[in-house]
Short mmCIF file of C-alpha atoms and ligand atoms in Angstrom, two decimals:
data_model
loop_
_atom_site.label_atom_id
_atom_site.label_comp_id
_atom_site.label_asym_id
_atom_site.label_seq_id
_atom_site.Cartn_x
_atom_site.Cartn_y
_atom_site.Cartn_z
CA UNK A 356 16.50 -6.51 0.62
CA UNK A 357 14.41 -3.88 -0.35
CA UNK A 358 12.41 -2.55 2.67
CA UNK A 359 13.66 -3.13 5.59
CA UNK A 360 11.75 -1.85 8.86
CA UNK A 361 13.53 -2.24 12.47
CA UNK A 362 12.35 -1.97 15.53
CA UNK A 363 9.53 0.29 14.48
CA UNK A 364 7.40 1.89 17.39
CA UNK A 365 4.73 4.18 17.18
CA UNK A 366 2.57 5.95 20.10
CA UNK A 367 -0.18 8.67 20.25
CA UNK A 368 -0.30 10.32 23.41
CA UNK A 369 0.25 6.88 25.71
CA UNK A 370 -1.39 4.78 23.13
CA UNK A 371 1.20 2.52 22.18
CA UNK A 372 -0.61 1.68 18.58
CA UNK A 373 3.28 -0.18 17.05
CA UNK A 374 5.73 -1.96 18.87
CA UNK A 375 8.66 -3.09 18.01
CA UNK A 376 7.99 -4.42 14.53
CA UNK A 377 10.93 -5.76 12.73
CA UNK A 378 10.32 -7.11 8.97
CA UNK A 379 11.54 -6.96 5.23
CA UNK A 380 9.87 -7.33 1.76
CA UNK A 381 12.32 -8.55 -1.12
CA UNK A 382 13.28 -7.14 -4.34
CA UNK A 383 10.01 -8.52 -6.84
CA UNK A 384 7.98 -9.62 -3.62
CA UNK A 385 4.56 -9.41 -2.93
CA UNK A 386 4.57 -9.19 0.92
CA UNK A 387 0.95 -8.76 3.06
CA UNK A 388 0.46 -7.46 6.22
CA UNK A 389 -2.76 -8.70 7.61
CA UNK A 390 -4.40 -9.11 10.85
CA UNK A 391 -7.49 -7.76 13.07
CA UNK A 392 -9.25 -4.46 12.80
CA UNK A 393 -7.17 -2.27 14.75
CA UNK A 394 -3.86 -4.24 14.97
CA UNK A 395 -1.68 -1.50 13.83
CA UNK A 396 -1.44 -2.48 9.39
CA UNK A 397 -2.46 0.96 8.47
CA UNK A 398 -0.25 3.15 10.79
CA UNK A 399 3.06 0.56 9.46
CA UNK A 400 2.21 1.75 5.99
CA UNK A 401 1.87 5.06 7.15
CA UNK A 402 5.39 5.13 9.09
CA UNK A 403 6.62 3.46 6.10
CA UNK A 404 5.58 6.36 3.58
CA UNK A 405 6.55 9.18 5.82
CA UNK A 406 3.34 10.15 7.17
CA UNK A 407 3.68 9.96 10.61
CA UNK A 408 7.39 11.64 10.77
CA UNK A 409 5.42 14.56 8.51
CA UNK A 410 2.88 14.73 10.92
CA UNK A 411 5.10 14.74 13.70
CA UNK A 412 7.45 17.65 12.60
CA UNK A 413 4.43 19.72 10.78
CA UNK A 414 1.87 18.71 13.76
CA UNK A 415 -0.58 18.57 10.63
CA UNK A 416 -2.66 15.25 9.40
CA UNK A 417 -4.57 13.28 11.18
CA UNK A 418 -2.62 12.95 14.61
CA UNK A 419 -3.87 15.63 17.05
CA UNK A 420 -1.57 14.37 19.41
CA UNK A 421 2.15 13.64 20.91
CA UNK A 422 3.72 11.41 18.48
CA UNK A 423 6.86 8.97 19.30
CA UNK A 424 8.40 7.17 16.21
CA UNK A 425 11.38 5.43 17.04
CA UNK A 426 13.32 2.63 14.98
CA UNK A 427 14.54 2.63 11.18
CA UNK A 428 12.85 2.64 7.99
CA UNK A 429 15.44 1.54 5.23
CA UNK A 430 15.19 1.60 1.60
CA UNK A 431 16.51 -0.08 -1.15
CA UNK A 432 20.06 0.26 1.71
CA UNK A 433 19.70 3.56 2.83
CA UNK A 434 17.45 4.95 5.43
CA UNK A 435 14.37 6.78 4.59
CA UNK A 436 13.20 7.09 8.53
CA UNK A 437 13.69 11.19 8.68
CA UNK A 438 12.22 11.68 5.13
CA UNK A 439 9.35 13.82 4.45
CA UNK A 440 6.95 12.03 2.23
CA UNK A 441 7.00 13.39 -1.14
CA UNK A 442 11.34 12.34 -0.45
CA UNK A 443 10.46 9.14 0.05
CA UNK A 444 8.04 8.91 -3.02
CA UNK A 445 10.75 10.04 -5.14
CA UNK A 446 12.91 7.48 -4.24
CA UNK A 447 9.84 5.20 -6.02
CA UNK A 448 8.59 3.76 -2.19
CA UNK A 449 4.82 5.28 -3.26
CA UNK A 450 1.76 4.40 -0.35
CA UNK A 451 -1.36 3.94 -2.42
CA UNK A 452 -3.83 4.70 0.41
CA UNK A 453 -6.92 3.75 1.76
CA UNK A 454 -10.35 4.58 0.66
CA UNK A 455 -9.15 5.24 -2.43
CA UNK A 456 -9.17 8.74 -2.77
CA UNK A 457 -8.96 10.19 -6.64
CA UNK A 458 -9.04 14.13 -7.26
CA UNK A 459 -12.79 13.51 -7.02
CA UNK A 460 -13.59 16.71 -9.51
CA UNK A 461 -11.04 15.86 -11.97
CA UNK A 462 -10.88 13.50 -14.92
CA UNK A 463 -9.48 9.84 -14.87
CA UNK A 464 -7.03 11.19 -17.14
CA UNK A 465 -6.25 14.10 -15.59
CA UNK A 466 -6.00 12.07 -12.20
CA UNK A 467 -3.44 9.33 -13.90
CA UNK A 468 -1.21 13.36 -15.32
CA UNK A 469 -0.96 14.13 -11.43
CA UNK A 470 0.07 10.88 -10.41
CA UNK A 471 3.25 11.35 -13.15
CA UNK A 472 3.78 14.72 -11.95
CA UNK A 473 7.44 14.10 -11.32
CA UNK A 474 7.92 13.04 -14.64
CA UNK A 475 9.22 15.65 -17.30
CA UNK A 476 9.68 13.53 -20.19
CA UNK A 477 6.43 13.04 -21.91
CA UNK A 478 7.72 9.82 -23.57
CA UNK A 479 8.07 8.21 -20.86
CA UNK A 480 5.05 9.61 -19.20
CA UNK A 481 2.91 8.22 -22.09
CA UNK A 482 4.63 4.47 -21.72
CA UNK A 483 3.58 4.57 -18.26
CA UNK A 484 -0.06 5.66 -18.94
CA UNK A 485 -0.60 2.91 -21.35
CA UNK A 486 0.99 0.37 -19.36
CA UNK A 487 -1.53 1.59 -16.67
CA UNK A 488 -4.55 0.92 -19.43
CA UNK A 489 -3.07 -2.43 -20.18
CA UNK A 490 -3.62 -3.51 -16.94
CA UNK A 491 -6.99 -1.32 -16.40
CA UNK A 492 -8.82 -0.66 -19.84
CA UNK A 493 -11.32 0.24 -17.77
CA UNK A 494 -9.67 3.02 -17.26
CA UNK A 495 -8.84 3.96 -20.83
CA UNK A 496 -12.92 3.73 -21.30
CA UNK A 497 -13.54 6.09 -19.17
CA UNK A 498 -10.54 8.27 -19.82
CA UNK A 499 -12.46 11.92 -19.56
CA UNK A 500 -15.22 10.82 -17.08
CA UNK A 501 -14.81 13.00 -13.75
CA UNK A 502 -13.07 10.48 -11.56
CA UNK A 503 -16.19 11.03 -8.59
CA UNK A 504 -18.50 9.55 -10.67
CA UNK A 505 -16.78 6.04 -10.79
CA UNK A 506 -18.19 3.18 -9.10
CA UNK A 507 -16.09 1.43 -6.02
CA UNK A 508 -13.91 -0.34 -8.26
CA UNK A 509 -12.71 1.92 -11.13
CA UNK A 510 -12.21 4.42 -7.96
CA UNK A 511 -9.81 1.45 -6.61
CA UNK A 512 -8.09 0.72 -10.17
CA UNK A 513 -7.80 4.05 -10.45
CA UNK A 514 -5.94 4.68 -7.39
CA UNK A 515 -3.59 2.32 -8.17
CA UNK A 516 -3.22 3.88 -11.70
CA UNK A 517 -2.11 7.05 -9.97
CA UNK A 518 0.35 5.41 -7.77
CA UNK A 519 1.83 3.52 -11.18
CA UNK A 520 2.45 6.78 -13.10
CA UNK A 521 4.96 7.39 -10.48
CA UNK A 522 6.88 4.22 -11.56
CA UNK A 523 6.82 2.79 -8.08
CA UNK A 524 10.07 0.41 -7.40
CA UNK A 525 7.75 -0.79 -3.67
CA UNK A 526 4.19 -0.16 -4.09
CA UNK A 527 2.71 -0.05 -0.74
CA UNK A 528 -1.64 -0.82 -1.32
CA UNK A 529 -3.65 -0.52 2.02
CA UNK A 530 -7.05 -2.38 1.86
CA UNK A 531 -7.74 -2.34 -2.09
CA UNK A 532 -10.56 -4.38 -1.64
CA UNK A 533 -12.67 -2.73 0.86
CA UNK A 534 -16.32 -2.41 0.12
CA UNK A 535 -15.86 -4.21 -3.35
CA UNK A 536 -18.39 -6.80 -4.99
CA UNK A 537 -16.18 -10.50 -4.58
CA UNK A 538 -15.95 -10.79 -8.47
CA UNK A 539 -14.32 -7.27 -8.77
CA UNK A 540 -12.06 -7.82 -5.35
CA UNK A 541 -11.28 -11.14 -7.48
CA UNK A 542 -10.34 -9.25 -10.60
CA UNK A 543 -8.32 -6.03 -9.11
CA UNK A 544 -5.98 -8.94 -7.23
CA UNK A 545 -5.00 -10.56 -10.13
CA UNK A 546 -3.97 -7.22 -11.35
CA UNK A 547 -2.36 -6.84 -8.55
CA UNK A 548 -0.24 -10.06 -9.22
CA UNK A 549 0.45 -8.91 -12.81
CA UNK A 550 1.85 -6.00 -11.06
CA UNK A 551 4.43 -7.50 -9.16
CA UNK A 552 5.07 -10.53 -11.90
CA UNK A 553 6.67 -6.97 -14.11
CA UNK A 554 8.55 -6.50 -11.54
CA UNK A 555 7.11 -4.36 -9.13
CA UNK A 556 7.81 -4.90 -5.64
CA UNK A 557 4.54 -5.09 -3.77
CA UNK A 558 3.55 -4.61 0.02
CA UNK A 559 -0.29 -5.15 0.23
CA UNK A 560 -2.35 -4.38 3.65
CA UNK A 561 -5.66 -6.59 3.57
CA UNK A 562 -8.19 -8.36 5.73
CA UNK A 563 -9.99 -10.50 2.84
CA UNK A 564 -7.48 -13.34 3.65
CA UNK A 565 -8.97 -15.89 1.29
CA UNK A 566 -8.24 -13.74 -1.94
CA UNK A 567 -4.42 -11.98 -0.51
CA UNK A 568 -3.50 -15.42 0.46
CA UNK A 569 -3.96 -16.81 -3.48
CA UNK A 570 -1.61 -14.32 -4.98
CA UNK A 571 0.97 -13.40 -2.30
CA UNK A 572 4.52 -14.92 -1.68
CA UNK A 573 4.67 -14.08 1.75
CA UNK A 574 2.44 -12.76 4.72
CA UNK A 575 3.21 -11.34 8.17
CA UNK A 576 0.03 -10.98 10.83
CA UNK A 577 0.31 -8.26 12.88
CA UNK A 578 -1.87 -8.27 16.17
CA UNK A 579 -2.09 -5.56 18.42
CA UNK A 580 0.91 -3.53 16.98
CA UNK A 581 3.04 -6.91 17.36
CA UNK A 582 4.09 -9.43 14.42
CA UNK A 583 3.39 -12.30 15.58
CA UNK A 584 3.96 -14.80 12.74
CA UNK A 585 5.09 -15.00 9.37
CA UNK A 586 4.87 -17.44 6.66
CA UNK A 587 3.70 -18.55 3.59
CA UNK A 588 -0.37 -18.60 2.53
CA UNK A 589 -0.51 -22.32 3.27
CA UNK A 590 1.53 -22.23 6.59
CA UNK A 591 -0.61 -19.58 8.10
CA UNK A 592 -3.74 -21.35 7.54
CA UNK A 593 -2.24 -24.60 8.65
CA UNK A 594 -1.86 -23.52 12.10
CA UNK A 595 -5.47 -23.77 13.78
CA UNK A 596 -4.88 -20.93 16.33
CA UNK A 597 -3.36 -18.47 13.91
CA UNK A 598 -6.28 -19.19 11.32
CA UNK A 599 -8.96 -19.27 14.06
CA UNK A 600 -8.20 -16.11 16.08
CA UNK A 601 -5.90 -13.80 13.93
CA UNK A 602 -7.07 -14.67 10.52
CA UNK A 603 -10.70 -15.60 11.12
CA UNK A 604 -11.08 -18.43 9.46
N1 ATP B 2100 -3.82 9.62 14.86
C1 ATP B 2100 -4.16 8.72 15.77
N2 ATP B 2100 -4.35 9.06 17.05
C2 ATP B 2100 -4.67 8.13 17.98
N3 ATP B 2100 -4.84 6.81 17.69
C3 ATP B 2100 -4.69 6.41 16.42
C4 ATP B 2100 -4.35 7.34 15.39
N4 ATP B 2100 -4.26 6.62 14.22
C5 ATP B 2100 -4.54 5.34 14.52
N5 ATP B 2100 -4.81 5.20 15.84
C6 ATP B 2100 -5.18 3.95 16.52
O1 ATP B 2100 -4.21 2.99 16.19
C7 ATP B 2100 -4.80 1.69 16.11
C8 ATP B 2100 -4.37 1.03 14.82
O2 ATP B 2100 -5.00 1.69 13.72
P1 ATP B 2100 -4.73 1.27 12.21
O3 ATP B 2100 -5.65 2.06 11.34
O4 ATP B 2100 -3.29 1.33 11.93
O5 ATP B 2100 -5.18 -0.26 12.24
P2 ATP B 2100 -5.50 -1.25 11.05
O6 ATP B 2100 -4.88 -2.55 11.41
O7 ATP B 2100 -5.12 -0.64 9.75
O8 ATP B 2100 -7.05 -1.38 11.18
P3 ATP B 2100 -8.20 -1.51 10.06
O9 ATP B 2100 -7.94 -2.80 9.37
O10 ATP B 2100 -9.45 -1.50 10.87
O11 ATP B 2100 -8.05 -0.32 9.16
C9 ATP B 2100 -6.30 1.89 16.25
O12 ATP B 2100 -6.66 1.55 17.57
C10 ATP B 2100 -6.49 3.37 16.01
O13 ATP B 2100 -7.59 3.86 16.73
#
């Protein structure tokens, strides 16, 4: 198993915004975490990458608040649950985050060097950057154009570019397709299935069901910082209730 979380709770203040979420993504998996505005997907993938425990013991970020994280975060065997985040990304368990977020002043290229920052052999470095255009040669287009001038979509492939050059063994993607045309969404998913048929194990927060459900192997809803079911695509949307009021559908 390669991500294993246990138990995981998480509470601002008396907000209790996780609790008790148990789950596991699989070595070569591509694992979703869906469910209602609000229900909690975000703040998993945050706990997962370290963001919350950095927030907690730097009182920085985004909490302005009493934090309690309790439970275990394991990687790959070994916990990662008291790990800053730039630990964790080492390790190759890299959070490729929401709204996208690219050095917004600096190049594509120059986005995709910072992304491989860890890396000190330039071979190796270059492999990764062309396995990145492979998949984007949208990117490779647009190599020197300064990354805030992107539309929507090259923003998103570009995110995920970054979080590539840091040869991810987990990439965790939160809401990739967020405020994306459907044909684009369409396209940047079956990238994200190429991803994880090379080998890369994926964990992929979404609410467009119809498109995650196509290219996943597994989903878990989560509902008010509770799982509350698990399944395959097909299984999901075969039970009425879960389709009608978790998935809406
Ligand atoms: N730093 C914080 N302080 C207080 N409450 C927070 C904080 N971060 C998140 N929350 C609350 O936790 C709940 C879950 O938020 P989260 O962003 O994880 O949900 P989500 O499932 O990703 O939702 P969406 O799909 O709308 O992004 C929300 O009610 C949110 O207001």
């Amino acid at each position: 198993m390669l991500l294993e979380i246990k138990h995981l709770s998480v509470a601002y203040e008396s907000a209790q915004i996780i609790n008790d979420v148990s789950f596991h993504v699989e070595e070569g998996e591509l694992v979703s975490l869906v469910g209602p505005n609000g229900a909690g997907k975000s703040t998993v993938l945050r706990a997962v990458a370290g963001l919350i425990n950095w927030e907690k013991k730097t009182m920085k970020g985004i909490a302005q608040s009493d934090i309690k994280l309790t439970g275990d975060i394991r990687f790959d065997g070994h916990s990662v649950f008291n790990l800053m985040p730039h630990e964790i990304a080492a390790q190759g368990l890299v959070l490729c985050p929401e709204r996208r977020r690219p050095f917004k002043e600096m190049t594509v290229l120059e986005n995709l060097i910072a992304g491989g920052y860890l890396c000190k052999n330039q071979a190796e470095l270059k492999r990764r950057m062309e396995q990145v255009y492979t998949w984007f040669p949208r990117l490779k287009e647009r190599e020197n154009q300064i990354s805030g001038t992107l539309s929507g979509g090259e923003q998103q492939m570009l995110a995920i570019g970054r979080s590539l050059m840091m040869k991810p063994r987990l990439l965790c993607i939160d809401e990739p397709s967020v405020g994306l045309a459907k044909k684009v969404k369409e396209e940047l998913f079956q990238r994200i299935r190429e991803i994880r048929d090379s080998g890369i194990t994926v964990l992929l927060v979404e609410q467009e069901i119809s498109l995650t459900f196509q290219i996943i192997d597994r989903s878990y809803i989560l509902s008010h910082g509770q799982l509350i079911a698990q399944g395959r695509g097909e299984e999901l949307l075969a039970d009425d209730t879960l389709r009608q009021s978790y998935l809406g559908m």
